[in-house]
Amino acid sequence: QVQLVESGGGLVQAGGSLRLSCAASGRTTDIAAMAWFRRAPGKEREFVASITWGGSTKYQSDSVKGRFTISGDNAKNMIFLQMNSLKPEDTAAYYCAAGFMRGAITWSTWGQGAQVTVSS
């Protein structure tokens, strides 16, 4: 099994920056990719960005492209989300997810979440 722990959330003013971290432990060799999702109050969970475990392929949602950057450090079993030019609409709980290859990538392990609040 894999366990995930996020850190780095907080309160920031619009236009500011935050960096989220996610540490993976356990059977990390089973991981195919890692991702960040977010859920704002009253909204569905939304994909933010993903990176293959090894870091060669990255995807981002259009809503964060050019502002957020996903990166990874396989030696430390960690991924990061650098969030710049934050907007109030980025306010959400951010979740780290581990993906496993089961035909297609299945996001089946989740962290506890890190709250990001952007004030206007």
CSV table of C-alpha atoms in Angstrom, one decimal:
chain,number,residue,atom,x,y,z
A,1,GLN,CA,0.0,0.0,0.0
A,2,VAL,CA,0.9,3.6,-0.5
A,3,GLN,CA,0.4,6.5,1.9
A,4,LEU,CA,0.3,10.2,1.0
A,5,VAL,CA,0.8,13.2,3.2
A,6,GLU,CA,0.3,16.8,1.9
A,7,SER,CA,1.7,19.9,3.4
A,8,GLY,CA,2.1,23.6,2.5
A,9,GLY,CA,-1.5,24.9,2.4
A,10,GLY,CA,-2.5,28.2,3.9
A,11,LEU,CA,-4.0,31.7,3.5
A,12,VAL,CA,-2.6,34.0,0.8
A,13,GLN,CA,-3.7,37.2,-0.9
A,14,ALA,CA,-4.7,37.3,-4.5
A,15,GLY,CA,-1.6,37.4,-6.7
A,16,GLY,CA,0.5,35.6,-4.2
A,17,SER,CA,2.2,32.2,-4.3
A,18,LEU,CA,2.1,28.9,-2.3
A,19,ARG,CA,3.9,25.6,-2.7
A,20,LEU,CA,2.2,22.3,-1.9
A,21,SER,CA,4.2,19.2,-1.1
A,22,CYS,CA,3.1,15.6,-1.1
A,23,ALA,CA,5.2,12.8,0.4
A,24,ALA,CA,4.6,9.2,-0.6
A,25,SER,CA,5.6,6.2,1.5
A,26,GLY,CA,5.0,2.4,1.3
A,27,ARG,CA,5.0,0.5,-2.0
A,28,THR,CA,6.0,3.6,-4.1
A,29,THR,CA,7.5,1.3,-6.8
A,30,ASP,CA,3.8,0.5,-7.8
A,31,ILE,CA,3.0,4.1,-8.6
A,32,ALA,CA,2.6,5.0,-12.2
A,33,ALA,CA,1.8,8.7,-11.8
A,34,MET,CA,0.9,11.3,-9.2
A,35,ALA,CA,-1.5,14.1,-9.4
A,36,TRP,CA,-3.1,17.1,-7.7
A,37,PHE,CA,-6.9,17.5,-7.5
A,38,ARG,CA,-8.9,20.2,-5.7
A,39,ARG,CA,-12.4,20.5,-4.4
A,40,ALA,CA,-14.0,23.9,-3.7
A,41,PRO,CA,-17.0,24.3,-1.4
A,42,GLY,CA,-20.1,23.2,-3.2
A,43,LYS,CA,-18.3,22.0,-6.3
A,44,GLU,CA,-17.1,18.7,-7.8
A,45,ARG,CA,-13.6,17.5,-7.5
A,46,GLU,CA,-11.4,19.0,-10.2
A,47,PHE,CA,-8.2,17.7,-11.8
A,48,VAL,CA,-5.4,20.2,-11.5
A,49,ALA,CA,-2.2,18.6,-12.7
A,50,SER,CA,-0.4,15.2,-13.0
A,51,ILE,CA,3.1,13.9,-13.5
A,52,THR,CA,4.4,10.4,-14.4
A,53,TRP,CA,6.4,8.8,-11.7
A,54,GLY,CA,9.8,9.5,-13.1
A,55,GLY,CA,8.6,13.0,-14.2
A,56,SER,CA,8.7,12.7,-18.0
A,57,THR,CA,5.1,13.6,-18.8
A,58,LYS,CA,3.0,16.3,-17.2
A,59,TYR,CA,-0.6,17.5,-17.7
A,60,GLN,CA,-2.3,20.6,-16.4
A,61,SER,CA,-5.9,21.8,-16.5
A,62,ASP,CA,-6.6,24.9,-18.6
A,63,SER,CA,-7.7,26.7,-15.4
A,64,VAL,CA,-4.2,26.7,-14.0
A,65,LYS,CA,-2.0,26.5,-17.0
A,66,GLY,CA,0.8,29.2,-16.9
A,67,ARG,CA,0.3,29.7,-13.2
A,68,PHE,CA,0.8,26.3,-11.5
A,69,THR,CA,3.7,23.9,-12.0
A,70,ILE,CA,3.8,20.3,-11.0
A,71,SER,CA,7.2,18.7,-10.3
A,72,GLY,CA,8.6,15.6,-8.6
A,73,ASP,CA,11.6,14.3,-6.7
A,74,ASN,CA,11.7,10.6,-7.1
A,75,ALA,CA,14.7,10.2,-4.8
A,76,LYS,CA,12.6,11.7,-2.0
A,77,ASN,CA,9.3,10.2,-3.1
A,78,MET,CA,7.7,13.6,-3.3
A,79,ILE,CA,5.8,15.8,-5.7
A,80,PHE,CA,5.1,19.5,-5.5
A,81,LEU,CA,2.7,22.0,-6.8
A,82,GLN,CA,4.0,25.5,-7.2
A,83,MET,CA,1.1,27.9,-7.4
A,84,ASN,CA,1.7,31.5,-8.6
A,85,SER,CA,-0.6,34.3,-9.4
A,86,LEU,CA,-3.3,32.8,-7.1
A,87,LYS,CA,-6.9,33.9,-7.6
A,88,PRO,CA,-9.8,33.7,-5.1
A,89,GLU,CA,-11.3,31.0,-7.4
A,90,ASP,CA,-8.3,28.8,-6.6
A,91,THR,CA,-9.6,28.5,-3.0
A,92,ALA,CA,-10.1,24.8,-2.3
A,93,ALA,CA,-8.9,21.7,-0.5
A,94,TYR,CA,-6.1,20.3,-2.6
A,95,TYR,CA,-5.5,16.6,-2.6
A,96,CYS,CA,-2.5,14.6,-3.7
A,97,ALA,CA,-3.3,11.3,-5.5
A,98,ALA,CA,-1.3,8.3,-6.5
A,99,GLY,CA,-2.2,6.5,-9.8
A,100,PHE,CA,-1.7,2.9,-10.6
A,101,MET,CA,-1.8,1.2,-14.0
A,102,ARG,CA,-4.9,-1.0,-14.1
A,103,GLY,CA,-5.6,-0.9,-17.8
A,104,ALA,CA,-5.7,2.9,-17.5
A,105,ILE,CA,-4.4,5.1,-14.7
A,106,THR,CA,-6.6,4.7,-11.6
A,107,TRP,CA,-6.3,7.3,-8.9
A,108,SER,CA,-6.9,5.1,-6.0
A,109,THR,CA,-4.8,6.5,-3.1
A,110,TRP,CA,-5.4,9.9,-1.7
A,111,GLY,CA,-3.9,12.2,0.9
A,112,GLN,CA,-5.8,14.0,3.6
A,113,GLY,CA,-5.9,17.3,1.8
A,114,ALA,CA,-4.4,20.7,2.3
A,115,GLN,CA,-6.5,23.8,2.5
A,116,VAL,CA,-5.6,26.8,0.2
A,117,THR,CA,-7.5,30.0,0.8
A,118,VAL,CA,-6.9,33.0,-1.5
A,119,SER,CA,-8.3,36.3,-0.3
A,120,SER,CA,-9.3,39.1,-2.6
